[in-house]
mmCIF file of C-alpha atoms in Angstrom:
data_model
loop_
_atom_site.group_PDB
_atom_site.id
_atom_site.type_symbol
_atom_site.label_atom_id
_atom_site.label_comp_id
_atom_site.label_asym_id
_atom_site.label_seq_id
_atom_site.Cartn_x
_atom_site.Cartn_y
_atom_site.Cartn_z
ATOM 1 C CA UNK V 1 21.823 45.556 82.983
ATOM 2 C CA UNK V 2 23.450 43.454 80.280
ATOM 3 C CA UNK V 3 23.614 40.416 82.584
ATOM 4 C CA UNK V 4 19.912 40.788 83.374
ATOM 5 C CA UNK V 5 19.090 41.147 79.676
ATOM 6 C CA UNK V 6 21.060 37.952 78.926
ATOM 7 C CA UNK V 7 19.143 36.046 81.598
ATOM 8 C CA UNK V 8 15.846 37.293 80.134
ATOM 9 C CA UNK V 9 17.071 36.351 76.640
ATOM 10 C CA UNK V 10 17.859 32.744 77.528
ATOM 11 C CA UNK V 11 14.517 32.207 79.252
ATOM 12 C CA UNK V 12 12.658 33.870 76.400
ATOM 13 C CA UNK V 13 14.549 31.773 73.832
ATOM 14 C CA UNK V 14 13.084 28.484 75.046
ATOM 15 C CA UNK V 15 9.548 29.877 75.016
ATOM 16 C CA UNK V 16 9.918 31.268 71.482
ATOM 17 C CA UNK V 17 11.440 28.038 70.156
ATOM 18 C CA UNK V 18 8.630 25.966 71.622
ATOM 19 C CA UNK V 19 5.882 27.979 69.955
ATOM 20 C CA UNK V 20 7.428 29.264 66.718
ATOM 21 C CA UNK V 21 10.196 26.823 65.805
ATOM 22 C CA UNK V 22 13.875 27.456 65.321
ATOM 23 C CA UNK V 23 13.962 28.998 61.842
ATOM 24 C CA UNK V 24 11.347 31.680 62.415
ATOM 25 C CA UNK V 25 12.559 32.461 65.920
ATOM 26 C CA UNK V 26 16.132 32.947 64.727
ATOM 27 C CA UNK V 27 15.192 35.087 61.737
ATOM 28 C CA UNK V 28 12.715 37.206 63.700
ATOM 29 C CA UNK V 29 15.307 37.779 66.439
ATOM 30 C CA UNK V 30 17.844 38.956 63.883
ATOM 31 C CA UNK V 31 15.270 41.261 62.258
ATOM 32 C CA UNK V 32 14.235 42.574 65.705
ATOM 33 C CA UNK V 33 17.903 43.301 66.442
ATOM 34 C CA UNK V 34 18.218 45.213 63.185
ATOM 35 C CA UNK V 35 15.033 47.168 63.905
ATOM 36 C CA UNK V 36 16.179 48.085 67.422
ATOM 37 C CA UNK V 37 19.553 49.318 66.195
ATOM 38 C CA UNK V 38 18.056 51.270 63.282
ATOM 39 C CA UNK V 39 15.421 52.889 65.520
ATOM 40 C CA UNK V 40 18.023 53.763 68.126
ATOM 41 C CA UNK V 41 19.449 56.277 65.647
ATOM 42 C CA UNK V 42 16.525 58.558 66.539
ATOM 43 C CA UNK V 43 17.900 61.179 68.949
ATOM 44 C CA UNK V 44 15.548 61.250 71.930
ATOM 45 C CA UNK V 45 16.936 61.887 75.408
ATOM 46 C CA UNK V 46 14.688 61.515 78.493
ATOM 47 C CA UNK V 47 17.173 62.157 81.242
ATOM 48 C CA UNK V 48 20.927 62.468 81.478
ATOM 49 C CA UNK V 49 21.349 58.684 81.594
ATOM 50 C CA UNK V 50 18.322 57.338 79.704
ATOM 51 C CA UNK V 51 17.650 57.804 76.019
ATOM 52 C CA UNK V 52 15.872 55.962 73.251
ATOM 53 C CA UNK V 53 19.258 54.768 72.003
ATOM 54 C CA UNK V 54 20.142 53.148 75.334
ATOM 55 C CA UNK V 55 16.762 51.428 75.781
ATOM 56 C CA UNK V 56 16.682 50.084 72.230
ATOM 57 C CA UNK V 57 20.324 49.012 72.426
ATOM 58 C CA UNK V 58 19.490 46.931 75.514
ATOM 59 C CA UNK V 59 16.506 45.438 73.712
ATOM 60 C CA UNK V 60 18.769 44.706 70.739
ATOM 61 C CA UNK V 61 21.189 42.929 73.077
ATOM 62 C CA UNK V 62 18.325 40.692 74.246
ATOM 63 C CA UNK V 63 17.375 39.764 70.673
ATOM 64 C CA UNK V 64 20.952 39.181 69.528
ATOM 65 C CA UNK V 65 21.670 37.097 72.659
ATOM 66 C CA UNK V 66 18.730 34.861 71.772
ATOM 67 C CA UNK V 67 19.995 34.562 68.195
ATOM 68 C CA UNK V 68 23.552 33.757 69.284
ATOM 69 C CA UNK V 69 22.409 31.090 71.741
ATOM 70 C CA UNK V 70 20.092 29.591 69.139
ATOM 71 C CA UNK V 71 22.877 29.184 66.605
ATOM 72 C CA UNK V 72 24.470 26.392 68.600
ATOM 73 C CA UNK V 73 21.142 24.611 68.908
ATOM 74 C CA UNK V 74 19.956 25.164 65.338
ATOM 75 C CA UNK V 75 23.226 24.396 63.538
ATOM 76 C CA UNK V 76 23.529 21.117 65.392
ATOM 77 C CA UNK V 77 20.098 20.093 64.115
ATOM 78 C CA UNK V 78 20.685 21.045 60.486
ATOM 79 C CA UNK V 79 23.894 19.173 59.701
ATOM 80 C CA UNK V 80 24.091 15.396 59.258
ATOM 81 C CA UNK V 81 25.954 13.433 61.895
ATOM 82 C CA UNK V 82 29.291 13.083 60.109
ATOM 83 C CA UNK V 83 29.398 16.830 59.295
ATOM 84 C CA UNK V 84 27.990 18.191 62.542
ATOM 85 C CA UNK V 85 31.356 18.841 64.220
ATOM 86 C CA UNK V 86 32.748 20.554 61.127
ATOM 87 C CA UNK V 87 29.613 22.689 60.753
ATOM 88 C CA UNK V 88 29.681 23.742 64.397
ATOM 89 C CA UNK V 89 33.388 24.577 64.167
ATOM 90 C CA UNK V 90 32.868 26.576 60.974
ATOM 91 C CA UNK V 91 30.053 28.633 62.534
ATOM 92 C CA UNK V 92 32.176 29.199 65.630
ATOM 93 C CA UNK V 93 35.107 30.407 63.501
ATOM 94 C CA UNK V 94 32.869 32.823 61.587
ATOM 95 C CA UNK V 95 31.454 34.154 64.868
ATOM 96 C CA UNK V 96 34.956 34.663 66.269
ATOM 97 C CA UNK V 97 36.109 36.440 63.106
ATOM 98 C CA UNK V 98 33.111 38.760 63.373
ATOM 99 C CA UNK V 99 33.899 39.343 67.061
ATOM 100 C CA UNK V 100 37.470 40.200 66.080
ATOM 101 C CA UNK V 101 36.220 43.223 64.149
ATOM 102 C CA UNK V 102 34.159 44.513 67.094
ATOM 103 C CA UNK V 103 36.956 46.592 68.636
ATOM 104 C CA UNK V 104 37.587 48.256 65.275
ATOM 105 C CA UNK V 105 33.974 49.419 65.246
ATOM 106 C CA UNK V 106 34.552 50.804 68.742
ATOM 107 C CA UNK V 107 36.746 53.536 67.262
ATOM 108 C CA UNK V 108 33.967 54.776 64.964
ATOM 109 C CA UNK V 109 31.035 57.050 65.712
ATOM 110 C CA UNK V 110 27.975 55.737 67.523
ATOM 111 C CA UNK V 111 25.754 55.763 64.453
ATOM 112 C CA UNK V 112 28.284 53.789 62.379
ATOM 113 C CA UNK V 113 28.368 51.026 65.002
ATOM 114 C CA UNK V 114 24.588 50.814 65.077
ATOM 115 C CA UNK V 115 24.219 50.845 61.298
ATOM 116 C CA UNK V 116 26.880 48.154 60.751
ATOM 117 C CA UNK V 117 25.343 45.895 63.383
ATOM 118 C CA UNK V 118 21.823 46.460 62.072
ATOM 119 C CA UNK V 119 22.801 45.712 58.474
ATOM 120 C CA UNK V 120 24.641 42.511 59.430
ATOM 121 C CA UNK V 121 21.685 41.356 61.558
ATOM 122 C CA UNK V 122 19.209 42.069 58.742
ATOM 123 C CA UNK V 123 21.335 40.168 56.205
ATOM 124 C CA UNK V 124 21.626 37.234 58.613
ATOM 125 C CA UNK V 125 17.881 37.263 59.220
ATOM 126 C CA UNK V 126 17.250 37.056 55.492
ATOM 127 C CA UNK V 127 19.759 34.247 54.974
ATOM 128 C CA UNK V 128 18.113 32.138 57.681
ATOM 129 C CA UNK V 129 15.087 31.718 55.392
ATOM 130 C CA UNK V 130 17.258 29.521 53.148
ATOM 131 C CA UNK V 131 17.629 26.997 55.989
ATOM 132 C CA UNK V 132 15.089 24.251 56.744
ATOM 133 C CA UNK V 133 12.827 24.266 59.791
ATOM 134 C CA UNK V 134 13.805 21.647 62.366
ATOM 135 C CA UNK V 135 10.889 21.877 64.771
ATOM 136 C CA UNK V 136 9.512 18.407 65.608
ATOM 137 C CA UNK V 137 11.888 16.802 63.078
ATOM 138 C CA UNK V 138 14.462 14.082 63.769
ATOM 139 C CA UNK V 139 18.126 15.073 63.656
ATOM 140 C CA UNK V 140 19.531 14.030 60.245
ATOM 141 C CA UNK V 141 21.961 11.127 60.281
ATOM 142 C CA UNK V 142 23.078 11.387 56.636
ATOM 143 C CA UNK V 143 23.292 14.026 53.921
ATOM 144 C CA UNK V 144 20.356 12.440 52.113
ATOM 145 C CA UNK V 145 18.182 13.124 55.170
ATOM 146 C CA UNK V 146 19.023 16.817 54.870
ATOM 147 C CA UNK V 147 18.190 16.838 51.153
ATOM 148 C CA UNK V 148 14.879 15.062 51.719
ATOM 149 C CA UNK V 149 13.987 17.544 54.486
ATOM 150 C CA UNK V 150 14.723 20.466 52.158
ATOM 151 C CA UNK V 151 12.595 18.885 49.421
ATOM 152 C CA UNK V 152 9.639 18.411 51.770
ATOM 153 C CA UNK V 153 9.825 22.101 52.764
ATOM 154 C CA UNK V 154 10.140 23.281 49.123
ATOM 155 C CA UNK V 155 13.610 24.745 49.675
ATOM 156 C CA UNK V 156 16.274 24.735 46.939
ATOM 157 C CA UNK V 157 18.105 21.417 46.853
ATOM 158 C CA UNK V 158 21.475 20.959 45.235
ATOM 159 C CA UNK V 159 23.034 17.705 44.197
ATOM 160 C CA UNK V 160 23.640 15.760 47.417
ATOM 161 C CA UNK V 161 26.225 12.993 47.524
ATOM 162 C CA UNK V 162 26.874 10.709 50.444
ATOM 163 C CA UNK V 163 28.848 7.508 49.880
ATOM 164 C CA UNK V 164 27.485 6.803 46.385
ATOM 165 C CA UNK V 165 23.971 7.979 47.257
ATOM 166 C CA UNK V 166 22.636 10.600 44.821
ATOM 167 C CA UNK V 167 19.346 12.469 44.897
ATOM 168 C CA UNK V 168 18.571 14.331 41.670
ATOM 169 C CA UNK V 169 14.811 14.058 41.426
ATOM 170 C CA UNK V 170 12.766 15.520 44.306
ATOM 171 C CA UNK V 171 10.047 12.870 43.851
ATOM 172 C CA UNK V 172 12.420 9.916 43.627
ATOM 173 C CA UNK V 173 13.818 7.998 46.564
ATOM 174 C CA UNK V 174 17.543 7.722 47.197
ATOM 175 C CA UNK V 175 19.351 5.480 44.705
ATOM 176 C CA UNK V 176 22.337 3.422 45.719
#
């Protein structure tokens, strides 16, 4: 069933990205994962093998599979060219560190696993709103392109430096 849910997730991912963009698709998938895992705490058994927990856990696997697959697409579009490899490697390391702790959660009760996963997914879904939307936008070549994109979308912009190029004023152009 997990293999079928992954196949459904990857097909569904491309449809969601096309219509809703990367930022909102990723955050909504993470929030849907959190909702599925929180709701699966409700004890409701239909038969010996099927329960609300099992059905919602499979649905949560679909949503988290979409989110995980989207990370590689979305992160590659956010970072400028000279930082793209580092950014992808950093995200991969964080994902592997999180996966390292998975077996430790396996020794806990079922509700603790679901709550931990739901809380982490909800936090991730909230943090995605700090990222810019990349739908129908060119891939940034320099750090100034990222800063200008964030300014256009009214997102917080820090002080960006790229080879003596500084952007301090959101209305000003890049100064060399």
